Short mmCIF file of C-alpha atoms in Angstrom, two decimals:
data_model
loop_
_atom_site.label_atom_id
_atom_site.label_comp_id
_atom_site.label_asym_id
_atom_site.label_seq_id
_atom_site.Cartn_x
_atom_site.Cartn_y
_atom_site.Cartn_z
CA UNK A 55 0.00 0.00 0.00
CA UNK A 56 1.54 3.29 -1.10
CA UNK A 57 1.84 6.18 1.34
CA UNK A 58 -0.74 8.21 -0.59
CA UNK A 59 -3.40 5.65 0.25
CA UNK A 60 -2.95 6.40 3.95
CA UNK A 61 -4.39 9.89 3.48
CA UNK A 62 -6.96 8.79 0.87
CA UNK A 63 -8.45 6.23 3.26
CA UNK A 64 -8.52 8.59 6.24
CA UNK A 65 -10.21 11.23 4.08
CA UNK A 66 -12.79 8.72 2.83
CA UNK A 67 -13.66 7.44 6.31
CA UNK A 68 -13.36 10.70 8.27
CA UNK A 69 -14.02 13.40 5.66
CA UNK A 70 -15.31 16.10 8.01
CA UNK A 71 -12.94 15.43 10.90
CA UNK A 72 -10.38 18.17 11.56
CA UNK A 73 -7.02 17.01 10.25
CA UNK A 74 -4.73 20.01 10.82
CA UNK A 75 -4.76 22.98 13.18
CA UNK A 76 -2.26 25.78 12.62
CA UNK A 77 -2.61 29.15 14.34
CA UNK A 78 -6.11 30.29 13.25
CA UNK A 79 -6.44 27.78 10.40
CA UNK A 80 -8.34 24.47 10.51
CA UNK A 81 -8.57 21.94 7.70
CA UNK A 82 -10.59 18.72 7.59
CA UNK A 83 -9.45 15.46 6.00
CA UNK A 84 -11.59 15.90 2.88
CA UNK A 85 -10.10 19.31 2.14
CA UNK A 86 -6.56 18.17 2.91
CA UNK A 87 -6.87 15.25 0.50
CA UNK A 88 -8.41 17.49 -2.19
CA UNK A 89 -5.58 20.01 -1.93
CA UNK A 90 -2.99 17.21 -2.04
CA UNK A 91 -4.57 15.88 -5.24
CA UNK A 92 -4.69 19.38 -6.78
CA UNK A 93 -1.00 19.91 -6.06
CA UNK A 94 0.00 16.46 -7.31
CA UNK A 95 -1.93 16.90 -10.56
CA UNK A 96 -0.53 20.40 -11.12
CA UNK A 97 3.02 19.12 -10.63
CA UNK A 98 2.36 16.28 -13.09
CA UNK A 99 0.93 18.79 -15.56
CA UNK A 100 4.14 20.84 -15.24
CA UNK A 101 6.13 17.81 -16.30
CA UNK A 102 6.98 16.10 -13.03
CA UNK A 103 8.33 12.61 -13.67
CA UNK A 104 8.29 9.62 -11.37
CA UNK A 105 11.39 9.69 -9.12
CA UNK A 106 11.90 13.45 -9.64
CA UNK A 107 13.19 14.98 -6.42
CA UNK A 108 11.08 17.76 -4.90
CA UNK A 109 13.13 19.79 -2.42
CA UNK A 110 11.22 21.57 0.35
CA UNK A 111 12.63 24.61 2.15
CA UNK A 112 9.84 25.66 4.50
CA UNK A 113 9.03 26.37 8.11
CA UNK A 114 6.53 24.10 9.87
CA UNK A 115 3.17 24.65 8.20
CA UNK A 116 0.17 22.70 6.81
CA UNK A 117 1.66 22.84 3.31
CA UNK A 118 4.39 20.43 4.46
CA UNK A 119 1.74 17.71 4.73
CA UNK A 120 0.30 18.63 1.34
CA UNK A 121 3.67 18.41 -0.39
CA UNK A 122 4.65 15.15 1.30
CA UNK A 123 1.45 13.38 0.26
CA UNK A 124 1.40 15.03 -3.19
CA UNK A 125 4.86 13.58 -3.81
CA UNK A 126 3.69 10.19 -2.55
CA UNK A 127 0.69 10.18 -4.90
CA UNK A 128 2.60 11.44 -7.95
CA UNK A 129 5.62 9.16 -7.60
CA UNK A 130 7.99 12.04 -6.79
CA UNK A 131 10.60 11.94 -4.02
CA UNK A 132 10.07 14.34 -1.11
CA UNK A 133 13.34 15.91 0.15
CA UNK A 134 12.98 18.34 3.09
CA UNK A 135 15.92 20.68 3.66
CA UNK A 136 17.08 22.13 6.96
CA UNK A 137 15.83 25.73 6.87
CA UNK A 138 18.60 26.78 9.27
CA UNK A 139 21.31 26.07 6.70
CA UNK A 140 23.20 29.10 5.44
CA UNK A 141 23.47 29.92 1.75
CA UNK A 142 26.65 27.98 1.07
CA UNK A 143 25.36 24.95 2.98
CA UNK A 144 22.12 25.05 1.02
CA UNK A 145 24.03 25.23 -2.24
CA UNK A 146 26.04 22.11 -1.38
CA UNK A 147 22.86 20.24 -0.40
CA UNK A 148 21.14 21.18 -3.65
CA UNK A 149 24.18 20.08 -5.65
CA UNK A 150 24.05 16.77 -3.81
CA UNK A 151 20.29 16.19 -4.15
CA UNK A 152 19.85 17.74 -7.64
CA UNK A 153 16.11 18.45 -7.33
CA UNK A 154 14.11 19.46 -10.42
CA UNK A 155 11.46 21.06 -8.21
CA UNK A 156 11.89 23.33 -5.18
CA UNK A 157 9.09 24.66 -2.98
CA UNK A 158 10.31 27.42 -0.67
CA UNK A 159 9.16 30.06 1.81
CA UNK A 160 9.22 33.61 0.47
CA UNK A 161 11.94 34.59 2.95
CA UNK A 162 14.37 32.40 0.98
CA UNK A 163 13.61 34.18 -2.31
CA UNK A 164 16.95 36.01 -2.46
CA UNK A 165 18.93 32.81 -1.91
CA UNK A 166 16.92 30.87 -4.49
CA UNK A 167 17.27 33.63 -7.08
CA UNK A 168 21.03 33.60 -6.53
CA UNK A 169 21.11 29.82 -7.15
CA UNK A 170 18.97 29.63 -10.27
CA UNK A 171 21.52 30.73 -12.89
CA UNK A 172 24.06 28.17 -11.66
CA UNK A 173 21.94 25.16 -10.65
CA UNK A 174 20.68 24.10 -14.08
CA UNK A 175 18.93 20.99 -12.74
CA UNK A 176 16.59 23.21 -10.66
CA UNK A 177 13.96 23.76 -13.34
CA UNK A 178 10.78 24.44 -11.36
CA UNK A 179 11.10 26.76 -8.35
CA UNK A 180 7.80 27.35 -6.55
CA UNK A 181 7.34 30.09 -3.95
CA UNK A 182 4.85 29.40 -1.16
CA UNK A 183 3.37 32.91 -1.15
CA UNK A 184 3.81 36.03 -3.20
CA UNK A 185 5.61 36.27 -6.52
CA UNK A 186 9.20 35.73 -7.54
CA UNK A 187 10.76 36.08 -11.00
CA UNK A 188 10.86 32.75 -12.83
CA UNK A 189 8.92 30.98 -10.07
CA UNK A 190 5.46 29.46 -9.88
CA UNK A 191 3.12 30.38 -7.04
CA UNK A 192 2.07 27.53 -4.75
CA UNK A 193 -1.49 28.76 -4.23
CA UNK A 194 -2.06 29.06 -7.95
CA UNK A 195 -0.97 25.44 -8.42
CA UNK A 196 -3.53 24.34 -5.83
CA UNK A 197 -6.27 26.46 -7.41
CA UNK A 198 -5.48 25.24 -10.91
CA UNK A 199 -5.17 21.53 -10.17
CA UNK A 200 -7.71 18.73 -10.48
CA UNK A 201 -8.97 17.37 -7.18
CA UNK A 202 -9.19 13.76 -8.37
CA UNK A 203 -6.75 11.03 -7.34
CA UNK A 204 -3.67 10.98 -9.63
CA UNK A 205 -3.52 7.91 -11.86
CA UNK A 206 0.09 6.96 -11.17
CA UNK A 207 1.32 3.44 -10.52
CA UNK A 208 3.17 3.28 -7.19
CA UNK A 209 4.91 0.21 -5.78
CA UNK A 210 5.96 -0.49 -2.21
CA UNK A 211 9.60 -0.43 -3.30
CA UNK A 212 9.44 3.03 -4.87
CA UNK A 213 11.41 5.69 -2.98
CA UNK A 214 9.03 8.16 -1.33
CA UNK A 215 11.48 10.45 0.44
CA UNK A 216 15.11 11.25 1.14
CA UNK A 217 15.94 12.59 4.60
CA UNK A 218 19.35 14.10 5.18
CA UNK A 219 21.18 12.73 8.19
CA UNK A 220 24.44 13.77 9.81
CA UNK A 221 24.76 10.77 12.09
CA UNK A 222 28.27 10.22 10.76
CA UNK A 223 31.13 12.63 10.14
CA UNK A 224 31.27 14.77 7.03
CA UNK A 225 28.48 16.26 4.98
CA UNK A 226 24.84 15.18 5.42
CA UNK A 227 23.94 11.98 3.61
CA UNK A 228 20.60 11.21 2.05
CA UNK A 229 18.76 8.22 3.52
CA UNK A 230 16.48 6.83 0.78
CA UNK A 231 13.21 5.53 2.21
CA UNK A 232 10.55 3.54 0.36
CA UNK A 233 6.77 3.58 0.55
CA UNK A 234 6.95 0.25 2.41
CA UNK A 235 9.40 1.79 4.89
CA UNK A 236 7.12 4.69 5.78
CA UNK A 237 3.89 2.65 5.89
CA UNK A 238 5.42 -0.06 8.11
CA UNK A 239 6.85 2.63 10.39
CA UNK A 240 3.44 4.33 10.71
CA UNK A 241 1.70 1.05 11.47
CA UNK A 242 4.25 -0.36 13.91
CA UNK A 243 4.60 2.90 15.85
CA UNK A 244 0.80 3.39 16.01
CA UNK A 245 0.43 -0.11 17.46
CA UNK A 246 3.38 0.09 19.84
CA UNK A 247 2.35 3.50 21.17
CA UNK A 248 -1.32 2.58 21.42
CA UNK A 249 -2.54 5.48 19.27
CA UNK A 250 -6.34 5.81 19.34
CA UNK A 251 -8.79 7.22 16.78
CA UNK A 252 -9.79 10.02 19.12
CA UNK A 253 -6.23 11.19 19.84
CA UNK A 254 -5.20 14.78 19.25
CA UNK A 255 -1.46 15.24 18.65
CA UNK A 256 0.86 18.24 18.79
CA UNK A 257 3.84 18.35 16.39
CA UNK A 258 6.75 20.32 17.87
CA UNK A 259 9.88 19.24 16.03
CA UNK A 260 11.12 20.82 12.77
CA UNK A 261 9.42 19.06 9.87
CA UNK A 262 12.68 18.71 7.94
CA UNK A 263 13.61 16.14 10.60
CA UNK A 264 12.63 12.48 10.17
CA UNK A 265 10.31 12.67 13.18
CA UNK A 266 7.86 14.29 10.73
CA UNK A 267 7.27 10.95 8.98
CA UNK A 268 7.36 9.11 12.29
CA UNK A 269 4.45 11.23 13.52
CA UNK A 270 2.42 10.54 10.38
CA UNK A 271 1.01 7.58 12.29
CA UNK A 272 -1.55 10.20 13.33
CA UNK A 273 -2.69 10.58 9.70
CA UNK A 274 -3.00 6.78 9.52
CA UNK A 275 -5.27 6.93 12.59
CA UNK A 276 -7.15 10.02 11.31
CA UNK A 277 -6.19 12.05 14.38
CA UNK A 278 -6.38 15.81 14.68
CA UNK A 279 -2.88 17.33 14.50
CA UNK A 280 -1.91 20.72 15.91
CA UNK A 281 1.15 22.30 14.29
CA UNK A 282 3.57 24.65 16.01
CA UNK A 283 5.98 26.67 13.89
CA UNK A 284 9.47 25.53 14.82
CA UNK A 285 11.85 27.78 16.71
CA UNK A 286 12.97 28.25 20.28
CA UNK A 287 10.99 26.12 22.72
CA UNK A 288 8.55 28.29 24.67
CA UNK A 289 7.09 26.15 27.48
CA UNK A 290 4.23 28.58 28.16
CA UNK A 291 3.19 28.57 24.50
CA UNK A 292 3.33 24.78 24.31
CA UNK A 293 1.42 24.34 27.54
CA UNK A 294 -1.25 26.71 26.22
CA UNK A 295 -1.65 24.63 23.03
CA UNK A 296 -1.80 21.42 25.04
CA UNK A 297 -4.56 22.95 27.14
CA UNK A 298 -6.68 24.83 24.59
CA UNK A 299 -6.56 22.13 21.89
CA UNK A 300 -7.15 19.26 24.31
CA UNK A 301 -3.99 17.50 23.16
CA UNK A 302 -3.84 13.83 24.21
CA UNK A 303 -0.35 12.90 22.99
CA UNK A 304 2.86 14.75 22.18
CA UNK A 305 6.50 13.90 21.58
CA UNK A 306 9.22 15.80 23.43
CA UNK A 307 12.95 15.70 24.12
CA UNK A 308 13.89 15.58 27.82
CA UNK A 309 14.99 19.23 27.93
CA UNK A 310 11.49 20.27 26.80
CA UNK A 311 9.90 18.26 29.61
CA UNK A 312 12.24 19.92 32.11
CA UNK A 313 11.39 23.38 30.75
CA UNK A 314 7.66 22.74 31.16
CA UNK A 315 8.15 21.55 34.71
CA UNK A 316 10.02 24.81 35.47
CA UNK A 317 7.20 26.99 34.08
CA UNK A 318 5.90 29.25 36.86
CA UNK A 319 2.31 29.11 35.63
CA UNK A 320 2.23 25.35 35.02
CA UNK A 321 -0.67 24.79 37.42
CA UNK A 322 -3.06 27.08 35.53
CA UNK A 323 -3.13 24.88 32.42
CA UNK A 324 -5.71 22.13 32.00
CA UNK A 325 -3.74 19.06 30.97
CA UNK A 326 -6.42 16.57 31.98
CA UNK A 327 -6.75 15.16 28.44
CA UNK A 328 -3.02 14.52 28.05
CA UNK A 329 -2.75 10.72 28.24
CA UNK A 330 0.65 9.96 26.62
CA UNK A 331 4.04 11.68 26.59
CA UNK A 332 6.61 10.27 24.17
CA UNK A 333 10.23 11.28 24.66
CA UNK A 334 13.21 10.61 22.44
CA UNK A 335 16.59 11.91 21.15
CA UNK A 336 18.43 11.34 24.43
CA UNK A 337 18.10 9.43 27.72
CA UNK A 338 16.21 11.23 30.46
CA UNK A 339 17.72 11.57 33.96
CA UNK A 340 15.79 9.22 36.23
CA UNK A 341 15.07 11.95 38.79
CA UNK A 342 13.66 14.22 36.07
CA UNK A 343 11.53 11.35 34.79
CA UNK A 344 10.16 10.69 38.27
CA UNK A 345 9.33 14.37 38.71
CA UNK A 346 7.57 14.44 35.33
CA UNK A 347 5.60 11.28 36.08
CA UNK A 348 4.42 12.79 39.35
CA UNK A 349 3.30 16.04 37.70
CA UNK A 350 1.94 14.77 34.37
CA UNK A 351 -0.32 11.94 35.44
CA UNK A 352 -0.22 10.17 32.08
CA UNK A 353 1.63 7.36 30.38
CA UNK A 354 5.28 7.78 29.34
CA UNK A 355 7.01 5.96 26.47
CA UNK A 356 10.61 6.41 25.33
CA UNK A 357 11.48 5.86 21.67
CA UNK A 358 14.82 5.27 20.01
CA UNK A 359 15.70 5.08 16.33
CA UNK A 360 17.58 6.48 13.39
CA UNK A 361 16.67 8.15 10.11
CA UNK A 362 17.60 4.96 8.28
CA UNK A 363 15.80 2.51 10.55
CA UNK A 364 12.31 3.85 11.12
CA UNK A 365 12.90 6.05 13.02
CA UNK A 366 10.70 4.16 15.53
CA UNK A 367 13.00 1.20 16.31
CA UNK A 368 12.76 0.54 20.06
CA UNK A 369 10.32 1.57 22.76
CA UNK A 370 10.49 1.63 26.53
CA UNK A 371 6.81 1.04 27.17
CA UNK A 372 4.58 2.63 29.79
CA UNK A 373 4.55 -0.55 31.91
CA UNK A 374 8.33 -0.21 32.26
CA UNK A 375 7.95 3.29 33.69
CA UNK A 376 7.50 2.92 37.43
CA UNK A 377 8.35 5.14 40.37
CA UNK A 378 9.17 2.27 42.71
CA UNK A 379 10.46 -1.25 42.16
CA UNK A 380 13.43 -3.56 42.30
CA UNK A 381 16.94 -2.40 41.41
CA UNK A 382 16.61 -4.05 37.99
CA UNK A 383 13.24 -2.41 37.35
CA UNK A 384 14.52 1.03 38.28
CA UNK A 385 17.66 0.55 36.15
CA UNK A 386 15.40 -0.13 33.18
CA UNK A 387 14.27 3.52 33.26
CA UNK A 388 17.62 4.48 31.74
CA UNK A 389 17.29 2.02 28.85
CA UNK A 390 15.78 2.54 25.39
CA UNK A 391 13.45 -0.43 25.69
CA UNK A 392 12.85 -3.34 23.33
CA UNK A 393 12.59 -3.68 19.56
CA UNK A 394 9.19 -2.61 18.23
CA UNK A 395 6.92 -4.69 16.03
CA UNK A 396 8.61 -6.01 12.88
CA UNK A 397 12.11 -5.09 14.07
CA UNK A 398 15.04 -7.27 15.08
CA UNK A 399 18.08 -5.80 16.83
CA UNK A 400 21.52 -7.20 17.60
CA UNK A 401 24.57 -5.65 19.26
CA UNK A 402 27.73 -6.92 17.60
CA UNK A 403 31.50 -6.55 17.61
CA UNK A 404 33.70 -5.58 14.66
CA UNK A 405 33.44 -9.10 13.24
CA UNK A 406 29.64 -9.17 13.36
CA UNK A 407 29.46 -11.48 16.38
CA UNK A 408 27.00 -10.84 19.20
CA UNK A 409 28.66 -9.22 22.20
CA UNK A 410 27.97 -10.38 25.76
CA UNK A 411 25.41 -8.62 27.94
CA UNK A 412 26.94 -5.44 29.33
CA UNK A 413 29.57 -5.19 26.60
CA UNK A 414 29.78 -2.25 24.15
CA UNK A 415 29.05 -2.97 20.50
CA UNK A 416 27.43 -1.69 17.33
CA UNK A 417 23.63 -1.69 17.00
CA UNK A 418 22.39 -3.38 13.83
CA UNK A 419 18.75 -3.49 12.82
CA UNK A 420 16.62 -5.56 10.42
CA UNK A 421 12.97 -5.01 9.47
CA UNK A 422 10.74 -4.57 6.45
#
């Protein structure tokens, strides 16, 4: 099942349910799917070919979802770019990726215009809002496109996105991920985390990061998703969104949890609907975890993974989070849990042999 079918099915079954909330905007699943189809068909009409790379240089916004699923439905490859890169860094990334299409925020207009004469492979620049010489306007593509499902053959082995990762030394490398990869990740993480149809999620991390696709399990489950524009973490702002939007689940890094606990006005926010906190990116100090579990009376799950492997690869489940227990049970709080559904993990030495318990080795992963 191609990634595009995830949205199509959610839109068919939950057409009038709110899909995305961003600032003062709200969009239901029917409208989201229609806009995705309009964009996909407009890109195909412009000459987009299967496996063309569509680079995305945007801040967190609803259009990110539209572009991701439009690429999935049209056979294109979605390539989000770190919007914090400076001009020279962006140039090197573009030379590496060689996208034919680029969709960018208007604030990057000057940089894009400087690139166009030199980067001959970049044939179709598209500005999100406003006008720019030699560029299409995103809104006009939506308005001019057909809202029907694109008639493009997609296989599970087709590449759906490339996420840049700097997990090793040197320049960022592009991890090529297939439709099967993303669909299996959505399904396994939804099951392992116990995501429910009625959940309401808040997306905090920059969408150019692979956690964006990890969190698309909420599209699979037809949840309502609140979007926060990325930037410095403001605990008061986040707490307000959690409260006013009735958020039931959100993913944090430990420093975010600590910042919320330090907020002076924490007690004034209604967090009664928050049922699950997911944390990742680094281990959490056990004392901080205990403090958080005492204040946020909800379930906690830790996730671990990599851009190439899921990212949802292991989970320390809620039943492993306890405030009191044996020495072994309390030590488990500092672990990253067990392999999630469909994953196998080994820890090996330089010769590929399993190392003994307690020994240091390399993590290797196998899954669909």
